[in-house]
Short mmCIF file of C-alpha atoms in Angstrom, two decimals:
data_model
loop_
_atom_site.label_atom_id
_atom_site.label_comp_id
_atom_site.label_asym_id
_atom_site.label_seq_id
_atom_site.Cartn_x
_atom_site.Cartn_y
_atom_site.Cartn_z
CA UNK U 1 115.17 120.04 112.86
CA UNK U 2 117.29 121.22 110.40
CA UNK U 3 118.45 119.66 106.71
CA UNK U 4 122.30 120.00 105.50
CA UNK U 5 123.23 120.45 102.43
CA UNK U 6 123.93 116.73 102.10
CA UNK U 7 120.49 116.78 101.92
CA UNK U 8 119.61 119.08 99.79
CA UNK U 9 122.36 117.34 97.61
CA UNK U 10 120.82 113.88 97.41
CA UNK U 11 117.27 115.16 97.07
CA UNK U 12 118.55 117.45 93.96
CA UNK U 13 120.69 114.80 92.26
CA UNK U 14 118.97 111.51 93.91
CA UNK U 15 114.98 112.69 93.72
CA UNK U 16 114.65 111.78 96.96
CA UNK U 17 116.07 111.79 100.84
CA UNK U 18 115.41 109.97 103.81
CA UNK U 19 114.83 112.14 107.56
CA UNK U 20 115.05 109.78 110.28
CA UNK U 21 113.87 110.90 113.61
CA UNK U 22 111.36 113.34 112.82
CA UNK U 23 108.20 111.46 114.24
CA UNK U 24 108.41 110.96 118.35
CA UNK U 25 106.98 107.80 119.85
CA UNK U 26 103.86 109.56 120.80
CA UNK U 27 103.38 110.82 117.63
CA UNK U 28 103.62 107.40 116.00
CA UNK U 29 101.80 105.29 118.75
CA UNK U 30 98.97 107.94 118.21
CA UNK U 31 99.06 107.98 113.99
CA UNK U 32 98.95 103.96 114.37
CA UNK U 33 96.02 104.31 116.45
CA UNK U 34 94.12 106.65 114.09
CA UNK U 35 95.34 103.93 110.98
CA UNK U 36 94.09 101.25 112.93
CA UNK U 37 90.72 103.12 113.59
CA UNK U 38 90.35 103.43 109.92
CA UNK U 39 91.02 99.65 108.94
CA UNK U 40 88.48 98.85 111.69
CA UNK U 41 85.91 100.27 109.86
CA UNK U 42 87.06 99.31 106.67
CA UNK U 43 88.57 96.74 106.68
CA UNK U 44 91.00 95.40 104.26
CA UNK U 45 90.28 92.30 102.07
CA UNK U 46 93.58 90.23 102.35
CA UNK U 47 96.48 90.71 102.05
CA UNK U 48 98.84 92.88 99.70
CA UNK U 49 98.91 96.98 99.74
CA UNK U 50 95.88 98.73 100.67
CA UNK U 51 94.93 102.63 100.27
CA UNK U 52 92.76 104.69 101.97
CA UNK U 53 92.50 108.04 101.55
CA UNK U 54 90.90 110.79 103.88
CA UNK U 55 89.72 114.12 103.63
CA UNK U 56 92.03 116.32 106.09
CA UNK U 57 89.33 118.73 107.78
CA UNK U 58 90.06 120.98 110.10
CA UNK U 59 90.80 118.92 113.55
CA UNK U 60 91.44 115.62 111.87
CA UNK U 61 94.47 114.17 113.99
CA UNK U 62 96.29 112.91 110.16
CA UNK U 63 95.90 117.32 109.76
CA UNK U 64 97.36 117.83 113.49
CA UNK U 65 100.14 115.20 112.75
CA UNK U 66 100.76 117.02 109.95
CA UNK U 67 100.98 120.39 112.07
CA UNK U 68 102.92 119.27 114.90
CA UNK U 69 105.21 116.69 113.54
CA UNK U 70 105.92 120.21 111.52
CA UNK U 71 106.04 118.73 108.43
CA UNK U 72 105.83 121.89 106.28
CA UNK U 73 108.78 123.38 107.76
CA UNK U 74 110.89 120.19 107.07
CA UNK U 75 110.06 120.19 103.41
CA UNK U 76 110.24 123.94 102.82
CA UNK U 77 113.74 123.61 103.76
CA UNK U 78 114.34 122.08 100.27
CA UNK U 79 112.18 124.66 98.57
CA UNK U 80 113.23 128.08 96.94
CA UNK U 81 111.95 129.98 100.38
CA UNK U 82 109.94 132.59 97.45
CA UNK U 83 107.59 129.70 97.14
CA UNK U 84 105.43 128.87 100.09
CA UNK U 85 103.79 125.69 100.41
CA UNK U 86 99.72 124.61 100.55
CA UNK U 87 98.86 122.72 103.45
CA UNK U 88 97.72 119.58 102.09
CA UNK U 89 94.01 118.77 101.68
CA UNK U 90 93.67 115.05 101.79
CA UNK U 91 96.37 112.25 103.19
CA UNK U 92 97.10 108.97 101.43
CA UNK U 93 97.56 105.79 104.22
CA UNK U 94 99.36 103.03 102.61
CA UNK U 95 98.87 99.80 104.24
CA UNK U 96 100.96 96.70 102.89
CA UNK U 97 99.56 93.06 104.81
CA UNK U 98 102.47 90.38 104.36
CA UNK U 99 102.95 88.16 103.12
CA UNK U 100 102.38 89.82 99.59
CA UNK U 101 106.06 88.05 97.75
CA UNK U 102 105.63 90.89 94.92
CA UNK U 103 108.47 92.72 93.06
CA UNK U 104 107.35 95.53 91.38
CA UNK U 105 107.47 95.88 87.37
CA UNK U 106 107.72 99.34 85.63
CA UNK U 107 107.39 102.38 87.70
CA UNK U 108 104.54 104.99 87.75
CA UNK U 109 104.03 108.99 88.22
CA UNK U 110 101.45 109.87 90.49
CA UNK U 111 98.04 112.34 89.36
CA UNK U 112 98.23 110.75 85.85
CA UNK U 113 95.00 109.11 85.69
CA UNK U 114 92.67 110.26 86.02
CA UNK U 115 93.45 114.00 85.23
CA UNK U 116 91.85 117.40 86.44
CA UNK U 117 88.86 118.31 85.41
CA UNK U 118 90.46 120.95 82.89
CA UNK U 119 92.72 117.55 81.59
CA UNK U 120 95.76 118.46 82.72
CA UNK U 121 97.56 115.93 85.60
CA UNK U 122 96.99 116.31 89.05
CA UNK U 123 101.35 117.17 89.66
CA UNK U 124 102.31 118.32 93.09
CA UNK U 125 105.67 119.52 94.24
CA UNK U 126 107.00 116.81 96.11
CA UNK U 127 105.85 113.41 98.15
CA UNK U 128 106.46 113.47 102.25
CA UNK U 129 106.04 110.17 103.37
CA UNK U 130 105.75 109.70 106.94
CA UNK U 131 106.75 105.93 108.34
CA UNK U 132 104.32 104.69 110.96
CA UNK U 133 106.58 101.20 111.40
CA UNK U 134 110.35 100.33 110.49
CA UNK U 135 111.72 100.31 106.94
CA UNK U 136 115.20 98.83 108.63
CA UNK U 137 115.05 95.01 105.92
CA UNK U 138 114.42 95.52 102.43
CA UNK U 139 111.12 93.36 101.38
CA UNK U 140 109.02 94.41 103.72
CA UNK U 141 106.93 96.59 102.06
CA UNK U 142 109.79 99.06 101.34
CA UNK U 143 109.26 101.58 98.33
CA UNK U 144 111.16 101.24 95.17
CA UNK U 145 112.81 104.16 93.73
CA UNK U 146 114.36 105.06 90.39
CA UNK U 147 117.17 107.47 91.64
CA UNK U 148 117.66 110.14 89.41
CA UNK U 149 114.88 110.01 86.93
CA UNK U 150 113.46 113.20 88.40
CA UNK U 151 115.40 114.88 85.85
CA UNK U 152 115.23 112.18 83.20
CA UNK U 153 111.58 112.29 82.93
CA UNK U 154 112.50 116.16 83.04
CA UNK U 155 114.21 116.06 80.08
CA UNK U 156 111.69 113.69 78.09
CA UNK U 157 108.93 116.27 78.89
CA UNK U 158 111.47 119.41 77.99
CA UNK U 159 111.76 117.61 74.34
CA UNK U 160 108.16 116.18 73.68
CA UNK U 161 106.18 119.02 75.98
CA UNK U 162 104.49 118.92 79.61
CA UNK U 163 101.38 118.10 78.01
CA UNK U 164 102.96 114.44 77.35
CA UNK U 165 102.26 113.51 80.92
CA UNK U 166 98.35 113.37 79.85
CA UNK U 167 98.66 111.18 76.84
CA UNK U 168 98.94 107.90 78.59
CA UNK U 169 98.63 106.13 75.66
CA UNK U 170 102.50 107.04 74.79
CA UNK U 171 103.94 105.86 78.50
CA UNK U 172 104.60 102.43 79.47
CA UNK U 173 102.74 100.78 81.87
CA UNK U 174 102.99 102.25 84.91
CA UNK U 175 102.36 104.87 83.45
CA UNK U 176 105.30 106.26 83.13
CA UNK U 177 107.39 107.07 80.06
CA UNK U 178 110.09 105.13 77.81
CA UNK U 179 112.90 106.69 79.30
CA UNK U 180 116.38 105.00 80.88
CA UNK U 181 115.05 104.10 83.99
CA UNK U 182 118.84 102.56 85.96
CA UNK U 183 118.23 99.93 88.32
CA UNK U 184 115.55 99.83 91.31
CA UNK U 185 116.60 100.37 95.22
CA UNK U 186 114.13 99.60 98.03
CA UNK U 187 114.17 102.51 100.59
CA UNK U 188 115.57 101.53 103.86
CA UNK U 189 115.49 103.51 107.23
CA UNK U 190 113.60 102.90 110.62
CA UNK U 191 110.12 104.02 112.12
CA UNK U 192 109.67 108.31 112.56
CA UNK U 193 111.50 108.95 109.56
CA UNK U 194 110.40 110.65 106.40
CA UNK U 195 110.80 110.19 102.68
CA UNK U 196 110.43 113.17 100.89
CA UNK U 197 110.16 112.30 96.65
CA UNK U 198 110.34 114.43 93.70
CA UNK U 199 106.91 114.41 92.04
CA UNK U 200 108.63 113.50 89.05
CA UNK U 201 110.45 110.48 90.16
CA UNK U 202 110.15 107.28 89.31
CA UNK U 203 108.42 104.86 92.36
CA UNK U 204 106.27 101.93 93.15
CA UNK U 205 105.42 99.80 95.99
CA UNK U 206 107.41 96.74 96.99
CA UNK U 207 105.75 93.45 98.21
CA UNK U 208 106.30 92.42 101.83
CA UNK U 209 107.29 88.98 101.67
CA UNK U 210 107.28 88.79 105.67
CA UNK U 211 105.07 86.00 107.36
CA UNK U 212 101.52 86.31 108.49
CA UNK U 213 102.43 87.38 111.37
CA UNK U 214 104.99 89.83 111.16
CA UNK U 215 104.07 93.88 111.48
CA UNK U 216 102.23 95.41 108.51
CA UNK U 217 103.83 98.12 106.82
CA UNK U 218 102.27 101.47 107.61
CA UNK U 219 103.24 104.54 105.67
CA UNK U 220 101.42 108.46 105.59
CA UNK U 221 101.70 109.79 102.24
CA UNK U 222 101.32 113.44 101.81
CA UNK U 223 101.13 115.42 98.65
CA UNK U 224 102.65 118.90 99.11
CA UNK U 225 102.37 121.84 95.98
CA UNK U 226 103.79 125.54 96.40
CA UNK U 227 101.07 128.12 95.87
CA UNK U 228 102.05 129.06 92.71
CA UNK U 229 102.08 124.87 91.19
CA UNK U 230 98.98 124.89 89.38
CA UNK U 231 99.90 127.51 87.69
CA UNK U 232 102.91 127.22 86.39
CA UNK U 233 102.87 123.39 86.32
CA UNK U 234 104.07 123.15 82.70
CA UNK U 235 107.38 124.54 83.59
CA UNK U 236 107.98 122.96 86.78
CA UNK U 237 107.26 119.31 85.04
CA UNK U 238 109.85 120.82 82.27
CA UNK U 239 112.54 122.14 84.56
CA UNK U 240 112.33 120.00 87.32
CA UNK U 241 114.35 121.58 90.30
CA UNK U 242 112.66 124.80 89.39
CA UNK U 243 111.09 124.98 92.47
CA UNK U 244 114.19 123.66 94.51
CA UNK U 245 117.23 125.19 96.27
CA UNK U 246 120.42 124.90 95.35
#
């Protein structure tokens, strides 16, 4: 599969673009099986959003999704092709029971709290999100994005330094910082498709105010960093389509 430009467009501008059709059926029949494996022994304690988060050994199927759904190639697409990515060491499942009739407040960056051991945030590249079920109605789950404030929060941490990203004490709740946020949008598109989310931009999860019986939300969250992230994370926080094509 290959991105356009249009893509590359939104994702610069935006923060964030929607794939559809990258999942097949078997690949999503089998990922639902593995989720449901997991809630079986763990299972979740109401309703609302629950998270669990496995380790991504060598042979775990969330790892050979990963692989074959070819996931990596997809994203690197959007990446200066210099800068190669890691293949990701843990998965994030995001589970979201209805009905949960939440609207989410302030927004949040992810790897905030708690930080590294050496106190500086846990910041990745980008967010590929992989949808296990339908994000076709709004309220069901759906994420909420702040388009754009990728490079707002860009420009807050240009003026007051990268290092603001660890003094939580200064952001809102969230966290994330006092910075023009624009209005909300819950992100729409059907089952296969995936999200991929400037580390910097603004998110949260959106309540699924379905009934009882209507189909969970199911998402796959994947953090993905280029090699050289770690390193140079002050200036990619800083200048945030650093690490981006044009």
């Amino acid at each position: 599969m290959r991105l356009t430009d249009s893509h590359r467009e939104q994702f610069r501008s935006h923060g964030y673009v929607v794939v559809p059709g990258v999942l097949s059926d078997a690949q999503l029949s089998a990922a639902r099986r593995t989720v449901a494996t997991m809630l079986d022994r763990e299972p979740p304690n109401g309703f609302g959003v629950h998270f669990r988060w496995p380790s991504l050994a060598s042979g775990h199927p969330l790892l050979k999704l990963y692989r074959t759904a070819k996931i990596a190639e997809l994203a690197a697409q959007l990446i200066r092709p210099e800068l190669p990515l890691l293949e990701p060491d843990q998965a994030q499942v995001a589970v979201t029971i209805p009905p949960w009739p939440h609207v989410p407040g302030s927004p949040h960056v992810d790897g905030v709290t708690p930080p590294l051991e050496d106190g500086s945030p846990g910041s990745f590249t980008m967010l590929a999100g992989l949808w296990l079920t339908a994000h076709d109605q709004v309220d069901r789950g759906n994420l909420y994005v702040w388009p754009g404030t990728h490079r707002t929060l860009g420009n807050y941490l240009a003026e007051h330094g990268a290092d603001a990203l660890t003094r939580v004490d200064e952001m809102n709740p969230g966290p994330y910082p006092d910075v023009p946020l624009g209005d909300p949008i819950q992100v729409t598109g059907p089952a296969g498709s995936v999200l991929f989310a400037h580390y910097l931009l603004a998110h949260n999860i959106g309540g699924h105010f379905g009934a009882a019986d209507d189909v969970r939300r199911e998402t796959l969250y994947y953090r993905l960093r280029t090699e050289t992230h770690r390193a140079n994370w002050r200036d990619v926080v800083t200048n945030p389509l650093l690490e981006f094509r044009s």
